[in-house]
Amino acid sequence: MLGGALASVRFLMVASGLAFILVVNGLIGYGIHQRYGESLDAGARATRDLTRLLEQHTARVATAPNQMLPDLDRLAARLDQARGGGPGSVLLARPDGTILLERPDRKAAPPAFADWPALRDALADQDDISLRAQAPDGQDSLVSLRRVEGHPYLVAATLPRADALADWRRDTAAWTAIGAVMTIAIALLTAFVVRQHARLEEDQAQLAAASRRIRGILDSMLDAVVTFDADGRILTFNRAAERMFGTAERDMVGQSINALIPDGVISANDHDLTALRPDGRAFPIGFMVSDLRVIDHPDAGDDDRPSHVFVGVIRDMTRRKKQEAELIASKTQAELANRAKSEFLANMSHELRTPLNAIIGFAEILSSDFFGVLNARQKSCVQDIHDSGAHLLSIVNAVLDMSKLESGHYEVQEEAVEAHEAISQCLLMVRDRASANGVALRNEAAAAVATLWVDRRAFKQVILNLLSNAVKFTPSGGSVTITAGHDRDGGFSLAVRDTGIGIPADFMADLFQAFRQAENSANRRYEGTGLGLSIAKNLLDLHGGSLSCRSVVGSGTTMTVHLPADRLLPPGVTRSGHSRTGAPRGAP
């Protein structure tokens, strides 16, 4: 673990920053140390040079050897001139160490060399000395002493060590400040670089994690996902693609997408393509391609165009194609079976109508006493035969109409029909049945004057079926009301409202299906085939109309017929009747 930490880039950056700081401060410290010695050497040289200059001035002023100076004031002026007003002091002494002059003047009796043990000892055997010694005034000084050649005098120059190092201290302070600033700058720069590298590592970790997540998502998909560039070269190949094509990703990366899907780049987003496995087997696929634009450099200018990566989703359509073929075959068989059923019902209806008409006709003849007078029992039996035959004939006619509608062979004879007249005729046809059941009929459509362009028989059949159902499912004491008029959209509406038993909500979805009834048990209370509403809806579909229902169990039902505006003729406008054959919407 320690070896890994030491080998990390972040540790190397910090170590490099610290090493740089140490090197910079070491160089500055070395320079300060060197400057310290140079400053002391420069001070020593300055004192030596000054003593030589003083020796020359003293030699010029002195008149004779071993004699006192005739003019100390003149020599003092020479000493001041030689000093030049700089730091330190200069002095003139006798060989016995008695100091004659000192500049600058300390306003006190000049000391003797006896007060400087270091000078006294050094002069015992030398004529020219330079040393560092403690001055009588207590200052640590650089001292240079020299005998005046040819004269019994000594000249000396002193320079306090503090004055000699004044420039060094100033430079040291400056370089120390520079070192501190550079240390702070290097530390900040190192911290910034380390932080940026940490962010980079964090971004790279997040990118790697996102890449792993994306790769995991791609590998977990059931569909094959292949990415390729603008030239069609495969970039990635997920596990589903490996299973689908039976080849590994490493073998497909860099290969052309056309090796798997001929003309795959050209036929992108085609749902009906053929793919090839490496062994040459072909299978149907669905191929969807999306364009993904990738910007290699986020900070690049607008002139840099992003590279294109295409993501292709491939789905094996073998099972779906098989299911579609089976579904088409099943649909074809169902249509053939339905057509055969309709043709069978139509043929059987024709075959049944002939004997039924004969039975009804003979029953009517017998009831009219054409062959002789019948007693009451015989007339009752003949009436039962007539009613049963008429009921069976109505069922056969309904089945025949339904088969024609389903097969598309129903012939529509369109003509101008007065709505109120057709309604009155239908009410007249159900009047006796309503009276027998104790149901009141209310005609509120007598004032609805409208001329409709419809098939007269079909329009009356719709009204009759609705009225018959309303009368049948309304108990004694109830009522059936019919209303009609113009719609807001310019069409024609007709409503049959009863106070009957109502329709359960769970049966509403199957209300208009053929042969469907709310009561399907053997002991049901109401007779019928369940074709009335289905036939009515199909007949309205042939006219571009609709049939809707609103019902509440126990309160009653309202059936509403709607015909579009093009089925209404303006007053005074007539059309010549014509016929056409068609199937309702949704019929096969």
XYZ file of C-alpha atoms in Angstrom:
588
model
C 0.000 0.000 0.000
C 2.837 2.392 0.909
C 4.634 1.585 -2.331
C 1.450 2.323 -4.272
C 1.001 5.652 -2.447
C 4.638 6.612 -3.113
C 4.241 5.707 -6.772
C 1.046 7.732 -7.207
C 1.133 10.770 -9.451
C -0.276 13.002 -6.719
C 2.542 12.060 -4.314
C 5.130 12.681 -7.012
C 3.639 16.122 -7.668
C 3.756 17.067 -3.969
C 7.294 15.693 -3.608
C 8.405 17.618 -6.682
C 6.909 20.824 -5.313
C 8.615 20.371 -1.934
C 11.927 19.525 -3.604
C 11.659 22.626 -5.764
C 10.949 24.735 -2.675
C 13.956 23.226 -0.893
C 16.228 23.797 -3.903
C 15.128 27.418 -4.317
C 15.513 28.211 -0.612
C 18.823 26.328 -0.501
C 20.179 28.372 -3.386
C 19.001 31.586 -1.746
C 20.565 30.531 1.578
C 23.820 29.623 -0.113
C 23.865 32.982 -1.888
C 23.226 34.831 1.389
C 26.054 32.914 3.053
C 28.413 33.685 0.200
C 27.392 37.320 0.292
C 28.099 37.408 4.047
C 31.733 36.386 3.518
C 32.116 38.720 0.558
C 30.810 41.642 2.630
C 33.327 40.967 5.406
C 36.160 40.598 2.876
C 35.116 43.838 1.208
C 35.174 45.628 4.594
C 38.627 44.242 5.357
C 39.913 45.389 1.968
C 38.409 48.823 2.511
C 40.230 49.211 5.864
C 43.515 48.058 4.370
C 43.178 50.479 1.485
C 42.363 53.259 3.896
C 45.458 52.562 6.027
C 47.682 52.742 2.957
C 46.120 56.060 2.036
C 46.631 57.309 5.585
C 50.272 56.213 5.471
C 50.810 58.283 2.371
C 49.172 61.360 3.878
C 51.127 60.989 7.123
C 54.420 60.644 5.257
C 53.758 63.865 3.394
C 52.905 65.820 6.495
C 55.683 64.505 8.752
C 58.816 66.692 8.584
C 61.457 64.383 9.936
C 61.782 60.915 11.357
C 61.522 60.390 15.093
C 60.035 63.831 15.554
C 56.607 65.060 16.554
C 54.294 66.228 13.886
C 54.654 69.982 13.525
C 50.981 70.506 12.557
C 48.386 68.098 14.001
C 45.520 70.188 12.678
C 46.786 69.820 9.149
C 47.189 66.080 9.627
C 43.677 65.888 11.108
C 42.380 67.532 7.959
C 44.282 64.958 5.930
C 42.752 62.132 7.987
C 39.235 63.515 7.481
C 39.924 63.771 3.770
C 41.164 60.200 3.648
C 38.112 58.917 5.599
C 35.783 60.592 3.190
C 32.943 60.709 5.763
C 32.357 56.961 5.566
C 31.611 54.642 8.487
C 34.321 53.600 10.953
C 37.219 55.637 12.220
C 40.912 56.391 11.468
C 43.636 57.179 13.953
C 47.328 58.095 14.278
C 49.526 56.644 17.062
C 53.048 56.478 18.229
C 55.025 53.264 18.287
C 54.402 52.927 22.019
C 50.691 52.813 21.326
C 49.751 56.324 22.317
C 47.021 57.569 20.018
C 47.653 61.085 18.774
C 44.603 61.668 16.544
C 41.306 59.933 15.953
C 38.671 60.810 13.394
C 35.873 61.198 13.968
C 36.711 62.862 17.217
C 35.000 61.146 20.141
C 35.248 64.319 22.319
C 37.257 62.369 24.857
C 40.898 61.514 25.537
C 42.154 59.149 22.812
C 42.832 55.657 24.097
C 46.098 53.875 23.850
C 46.780 50.641 22.033
C 47.204 49.164 25.472
C 43.400 49.170 25.594
C 43.381 46.821 22.531
C 45.209 43.684 23.617
C 44.690 42.092 20.218
C 46.491 44.987 18.483
C 49.197 45.138 21.059
C 50.019 41.494 20.672
C 49.841 41.671 16.870
C 52.239 44.644 16.636
C 54.918 42.805 18.517
C 56.214 41.123 15.389
C 54.301 42.613 12.398
C 54.266 45.977 10.622
C 50.947 45.530 8.735
C 48.010 43.648 10.251
C 44.259 43.230 9.546
C 42.026 41.507 12.044
C 38.610 41.441 13.643
C 38.683 42.785 17.194
C 36.617 44.386 19.880
C 37.045 48.188 19.764
C 37.459 50.204 22.974
C 33.913 51.518 22.430
C 32.617 47.975 22.569
C 31.803 47.542 18.874
C 32.826 44.428 16.985
C 35.025 45.971 14.245
C 37.306 45.187 11.361
C 40.739 46.774 12.131
C 43.656 47.416 9.797
C 47.001 48.735 11.360
C 50.140 49.847 9.472
C 53.498 51.379 10.388
C 54.393 54.543 8.467
C 57.508 53.735 6.565
C 60.377 56.036 7.547
C 58.456 57.680 10.395
C 57.789 56.663 14.003
C 54.052 56.546 13.621
C 51.250 54.040 13.265
C 48.064 54.538 11.266
C 44.936 52.495 11.850
C 41.454 52.233 10.266
C 38.417 50.599 11.911
C 35.079 49.617 10.395
C 32.274 48.340 12.633
C 31.136 44.933 11.534
C 27.536 46.131 11.551
C 28.410 48.830 9.016
C 30.341 46.348 6.868
C 27.286 44.052 6.778
C 24.684 46.790 6.187
C 24.339 46.030 2.464
C 24.372 42.302 3.212
C 21.478 42.682 5.657
C 19.495 44.669 3.132
C 20.140 42.086 0.407
C 19.416 39.273 2.853
C 16.036 40.787 3.707
C 15.231 41.191 0.005
C 16.280 37.639 -0.887
C 14.465 36.240 2.151
C 11.302 37.980 0.983
C 11.870 36.669 -2.544
C 12.368 33.161 -1.148
C 9.181 33.394 0.897
C 7.199 34.634 -2.096
C 8.620 31.888 -4.311
C 7.901 29.291 -1.632
C 4.290 30.449 -1.371
C 3.964 30.598 -5.169
C 5.438 27.121 -5.637
C 3.249 25.767 -2.812
C 0.122 27.315 -4.339
C 1.057 26.119 -7.804
C 1.723 22.625 -6.482
C -1.586 22.639 -4.598
C -3.387 23.851 -7.733
C -1.776 21.177 -9.911
C -2.532 18.485 -7.324
C -6.139 19.667 -7.094
C -6.532 19.741 -10.852
C -5.030 16.281 -11.093
C -7.403 15.090 -8.361
C -10.311 16.523 -10.343
C -8.970 14.880 -13.469
C -8.712 11.553 -11.669
C -12.230 12.039 -10.322
C -13.563 12.896 -13.786
C -11.740 9.904 -15.244
C -13.192 7.680 -12.522
C -16.683 9.015 -13.211
C -16.132 8.580 -16.937
C -14.910 5.036 -16.395
C -17.911 4.305 -14.157
C -20.290 5.816 -16.736
C -18.581 3.798 -19.449
C -19.008 0.632 -17.401
C -22.667 1.469 -16.758
C -23.306 2.136 -20.438
C -21.493 -1.041 -21.364
C -23.502 -2.938 -18.767
C -26.727 -1.496 -20.159
C -25.726 -2.431 -23.698
C -24.745 -5.952 -22.645
C -28.014 -6.407 -20.721
C -30.186 -5.432 -23.704
C -32.040 -8.209 -25.459
C -31.593 -6.534 -28.845
C -28.251 -6.492 -30.599
C -26.611 -3.041 -30.483
C -23.787 -2.199 -32.882
C -22.043 1.165 -33.194
C -20.139 2.105 -36.340
C -18.566 5.184 -37.884
C -19.430 7.084 -41.049
C -17.407 4.597 -43.117
C -19.384 1.675 -41.738
C -16.560 0.281 -39.563
C -17.860 -1.440 -36.424
C -16.790 0.198 -33.143
C -18.667 -1.814 -30.481
C -20.559 -5.093 -30.495
C -22.666 -6.009 -27.441
C -23.298 -9.500 -26.063
C -26.718 -9.822 -27.672
C -25.053 -9.155 -31.045
C -22.444 -11.808 -30.233
C -25.217 -14.313 -29.507
C -27.248 -13.276 -32.552
C -24.401 -13.515 -35.072
C -22.352 -16.186 -33.281
C -19.092 -14.231 -33.284
C -17.014 -12.405 -30.666
C -16.713 -8.613 -30.454
C -12.934 -8.669 -30.894
C -13.399 -10.361 -34.276
C -15.940 -7.779 -35.483
C -14.443 -4.476 -34.305
C -12.993 -2.721 -37.337
C -14.993 -4.831 -39.803
C -17.610 -3.338 -42.116
C -21.259 -3.414 -41.054
C -22.032 -4.649 -44.564
C -20.387 -7.951 -43.647
C -23.325 -8.564 -41.296
C -26.068 -6.607 -43.043
C -25.603 -6.191 -46.809
C -26.283 -2.551 -47.711
C -26.841 -1.884 -43.980
C -25.549 1.699 -44.182
C -27.662 2.537 -47.221
C -30.814 0.811 -45.917
C -30.718 2.267 -42.395
C -34.024 2.368 -40.494
C -35.438 -0.391 -42.693
C -37.653 -2.815 -40.778
C -37.387 -5.568 -43.359
C -33.748 -6.494 -43.987
C -31.780 -9.703 -44.182
C -28.678 -10.327 -42.092
C -25.920 -12.881 -42.599
C -24.159 -14.977 -39.998
C -20.479 -15.857 -40.498
C -21.488 -19.330 -41.694
C -23.583 -17.760 -44.483
C -27.043 -18.369 -42.979
C -29.505 -15.551 -43.627
C -32.274 -14.444 -41.267
C -34.751 -11.530 -41.231
C -34.051 -8.578 -38.956
C -35.364 -5.148 -38.048
C -32.643 -2.485 -38.262
C -32.987 0.940 -36.621
C -30.124 3.466 -36.778
C -29.697 6.747 -34.887
C -27.018 9.386 -35.459
C -24.855 10.281 -32.464
C -22.614 13.338 -32.862
C -19.454 13.181 -30.761
C -17.287 16.293 -30.106
C -13.719 15.150 -29.480
C -12.602 18.523 -28.009
C -15.296 20.384 -26.043
C -13.280 23.636 -26.194
C -12.774 23.461 -29.939
C -14.067 26.240 -32.136
C -17.058 26.183 -34.417
C -14.875 25.210 -37.357
C -14.172 21.770 -35.872
C -16.887 19.451 -37.079
C -18.065 16.726 -34.673
C -17.434 13.131 -35.637
C -20.419 10.927 -36.363
C -21.104 7.649 -34.599
C -24.107 5.598 -35.677
C -25.940 3.378 -33.190
C -27.712 0.460 -34.821
C -30.309 -1.638 -32.989
C -30.833 -5.044 -34.580
C -33.756 -7.301 -33.720
C -34.119 -10.868 -34.927
C -37.464 -10.988 -36.738
C -37.499 -14.752 -37.405
C -40.121 -15.561 -34.776
C -42.138 -12.443 -35.580
C -42.159 -13.221 -39.288
C -43.325 -16.743 -38.487
C -46.064 -15.391 -36.226
C -47.114 -12.880 -38.888
C -47.349 -15.673 -41.455
C -49.402 -17.774 -39.036
C -51.612 -14.777 -38.233
C -52.196 -14.031 -41.911
C -53.022 -17.674 -42.528
C -55.393 -17.721 -39.541
C -57.040 -14.487 -40.690
C -57.475 -15.853 -44.178
C -59.004 -19.035 -42.813
C -61.309 -17.039 -40.533
C -62.430 -14.838 -43.416
C -63.052 -17.878 -45.565
C -64.980 -19.530 -42.727
C -67.013 -16.380 -42.100
C -67.762 -16.035 -45.788
C -68.760 -19.678 -45.967
C -71.001 -19.163 -42.916
C -72.643 -16.105 -44.455
C -73.201 -17.914 -47.743
C -74.564 -20.922 -45.904
C -76.968 -18.751 -43.887
C -78.067 -16.915 -47.003
C -78.698 -20.164 -48.853
C -80.462 -21.725 -45.906
C -82.580 -18.600 -45.411
C -83.734 -18.791 -49.013
C -84.493 -22.482 -48.608
C -86.456 -21.867 -45.408
C -88.424 -18.855 -46.606
C -90.239 -20.850 -49.341
C -91.894 -23.431 -47.054
C -92.481 -20.801 -44.351
C -94.331 -18.562 -46.791
C -96.435 -21.580 -47.821
C -97.218 -22.431 -44.180
C -98.166 -18.811 -43.408
C -100.252 -18.615 -46.584
C -102.176 -21.842 -45.879
C -102.746 -20.725 -42.289
C -104.251 -17.447 -43.519
C -106.481 -19.351 -45.980
C -107.691 -21.655 -43.241
C -108.372 -18.705 -40.944
C -110.520 -17.071 -43.624
C -112.886 -20.144 -43.709
C -112.127 -20.589 -47.417
C -112.251 -24.399 -47.099
C -115.000 -24.417 -44.554
C -115.939 -23.071 -41.219
C -113.541 -23.991 -38.392
C -114.510 -24.336 -34.806
C -112.861 -22.232 -32.087
C -110.235 -24.852 -31.212
C -109.272 -25.293 -34.858
C -108.992 -21.511 -35.364
C -106.768 -21.258 -32.293
C -104.451 -23.958 -33.664
C -104.346 -22.289 -37.107
C -103.552 -18.938 -35.454
C -100.687 -20.553 -33.509
C -99.371 -22.017 -36.759
C -99.560 -18.599 -38.417
C -97.879 -16.760 -35.543
C -95.111 -19.339 -35.235
C -94.480 -19.258 -38.974
C -94.432 -15.444 -39.012
C -92.010 -15.398 -36.071
C -89.744 -17.950 -37.718
C -89.879 -15.987 -40.987
C -88.830 -12.790 -39.200
C -85.859 -14.660 -37.713
C -84.929 -16.039 -41.134
C -85.204 -12.559 -42.673
C -83.005 -11.128 -39.926
C -80.399 -13.854 -40.465
C -80.525 -13.238 -44.209
C -80.052 -9.491 -43.733
C -77.166 -10.097 -41.373
C -75.417 -12.455 -43.789
C -75.805 -9.932 -46.617
C -74.384 -7.168 -44.464
C -71.399 -9.242 -43.379
C -70.649 -10.492 -46.887
C -70.993 -7.021 -48.415
C -73.888 -8.017 -50.682
C -76.554 -5.843 -49.111
C -78.071 -3.659 -51.819
C -78.983 -0.121 -50.746
C -81.818 1.546 -52.667
C -81.410 5.227 -51.837
C -84.311 7.625 -52.283
C -85.888 10.685 -50.666
C -87.737 9.647 -47.497
C -89.833 11.882 -45.248
C -88.674 11.165 -41.717
C -92.018 11.804 -39.955
C -93.859 9.509 -42.366
C -91.428 6.619 -41.850
C -91.647 7.100 -38.076
C -95.468 7.090 -38.126
C -95.542 3.891 -40.201
C -93.168 2.122 -37.807
C -95.214 3.226 -34.788
C -98.302 1.829 -36.454
C -96.571 -1.542 -36.944
C -95.696 -1.927 -33.231
C -98.893 -0.368 -31.887
C -100.722 -3.658 -31.356
C -97.743 -5.277 -29.594
C -97.315 -2.237 -27.354
C -101.012 -2.222 -26.501
C -100.898 -5.930 -25.670
C -97.930 -5.344 -23.321
C -99.530 -2.296 -21.687
C -96.825 0.078 -23.002
C -97.725 3.613 -24.061
C -96.259 4.934 -27.339
C -95.480 8.635 -27.558
C -94.656 10.251 -30.874
C -92.796 13.528 -30.332
C -91.294 13.489 -33.819
C -94.455 14.368 -35.750
C -93.299 17.966 -36.152
C -89.780 16.946 -37.246
C -90.009 17.761 -40.951
C -86.894 16.396 -42.656
C -86.276 14.786 -46.020
C -83.612 12.117 -45.847
C -81.617 10.526 -48.669
C -81.633 6.924 -47.402
C -82.751 3.419 -48.184
C -86.425 3.439 -47.169
C -86.559 -0.207 -46.123
C -83.268 0.009 -44.192
C -84.277 3.254 -42.431
C -87.626 1.824 -41.397
C -85.911 -1.415 -40.340
C -83.647 0.552 -37.982
C -86.589 2.410 -36.407
C -88.676 -0.760 -36.202
C -85.878 -2.733 -34.503
C -85.360 0.035 -31.926
C -89.100 0.362 -31.229
C -89.536 -3.422 -31.005
C -86.709 -3.734 -28.480
C -88.076 -0.804 -26.450
C -91.579 -2.315 -26.304
C -90.220 -5.796 -25.534
C -88.021 -4.718 -22.608
C -90.480 -2.210 -21.097
C -92.801 -3.653 -18.432
C -96.531 -2.968 -18.354
C -97.338 0.589 -17.393
C -94.182 1.966 -18.966
C -93.780 4.148 -22.008
C -91.734 4.443 -25.195
C -91.049 7.904 -26.617
C -89.587 8.693 -30.017
C -88.091 12.103 -30.839
C -86.314 13.478 -33.913
C -84.760 16.686 -35.139
C -81.706 18.447 -36.506
C -78.298 18.238 -34.812
C -76.004 21.138 -34.007
C -73.622 19.939 -36.743
C -76.380 20.019 -39.335
C -77.136 16.295 -39.250
C -80.298 14.398 -38.280
C -80.879 12.612 -34.968
C -83.611 10.228 -33.889
C -83.930 8.941 -30.314
C -86.043 6.094 -28.892
C -86.372 6.409 -25.115
C -88.048 3.811 -22.917
C -88.678 3.303 -19.208
C -87.724 -0.347 -19.323
C -85.341 -2.583 -17.422
C -82.145 -0.986 -18.758
C -78.890 -2.574 -19.904
C -76.119 -3.676 -17.486
C -72.905 -1.674 -17.768
C -70.792 -4.809 -18.249
C -72.812 -5.712 -21.367
C -72.419 -2.359 -23.123
C -69.186 -3.435 -24.873
C -71.024 -6.363 -26.548
C -74.289 -4.540 -27.159
C -73.978 -4.348 -30.951
C -72.444 -7.796 -31.469
C -74.532 -10.286 -33.449
C -76.374 -13.032 -31.522
C -75.403 -11.469 -28.163
C -78.035 -10.961 -25.453
C -77.843 -9.791 -21.865
C -79.683 -12.970 -20.829
C -78.166 -16.091 -22.398
C -79.671 -18.687 -20.067
C -82.144 -21.259 -21.269
C -84.916 -19.836 -19.064
C -84.506 -16.228 -20.176
C -87.546 -13.966 -19.921
C -87.344 -12.299 -23.327
C -87.325 -14.011 -26.703
C -85.230 -12.928 -29.665
C -82.088 -13.738 -31.650
C -79.892 -10.804 -30.607
C -79.654 -9.483 -34.179
C -81.859 -6.388 -34.007
C -79.299 -3.853 -32.745
C -76.457 -5.392 -34.770
C -78.485 -5.104 -37.993
C -79.546 -1.546 -37.116
C -75.951 -0.453 -36.511
C -74.688 -2.064 -39.735
C -77.471 -0.456 -41.750
C -76.572 2.949 -40.305
C -72.901 2.324 -41.105
C -73.901 1.853 -44.751
C -75.377 5.356 -44.640
C -72.380 6.908 -42.872
C -74.375 7.241 -39.656
C -73.983 5.925 -36.120
C -75.982 4.340 -33.318
C -75.297 5.073 -29.653
C -76.799 3.930 -26.391
C -77.274 5.456 -22.953
C -78.860 3.246 -20.306
C -79.440 2.978 -16.548
C -80.483 -0.350 -15.081
C -84.016 -0.073 -13.720
C -84.642 3.368 -15.250
C -84.633 2.833 -18.992
C -82.615 3.092 -22.185
C -82.164 5.722 -24.880
C -81.008 4.637 -28.334
C -79.884 7.520 -30.574
C -79.562 7.394 -34.365
C -77.370 9.973 -36.075
C -77.170 10.654 -39.816
C -74.629 13.074 -41.289
C -75.611 16.390 -42.867
C -75.127 15.106 -46.411
C -78.090 12.760 -45.827
C -80.524 15.683 -45.468
C -82.061 17.173 -48.588
C -82.882 20.890 -48.624
C -86.565 21.744 -49.000
C -87.717 21.458 -52.604
C -84.622 19.528 -53.727
C -85.070 15.995 -55.044
C -82.693 13.380 -56.342
C -83.192 10.456 -58.624
C -83.012 7.215 -56.703
C -80.155 4.795 -57.282
C -78.872 1.598 -55.761
C -75.465 0.520 -54.552
C -73.991 -2.517 -52.835
C -71.674 -2.200 -49.894
C -70.508 -3.471 -46.550
C -70.630 -1.600 -43.261
C -67.457 -0.247 -41.679
C -65.465 -3.013 -40.037
C -67.041 -5.791 -42.106
C -64.592 -8.257 -43.685
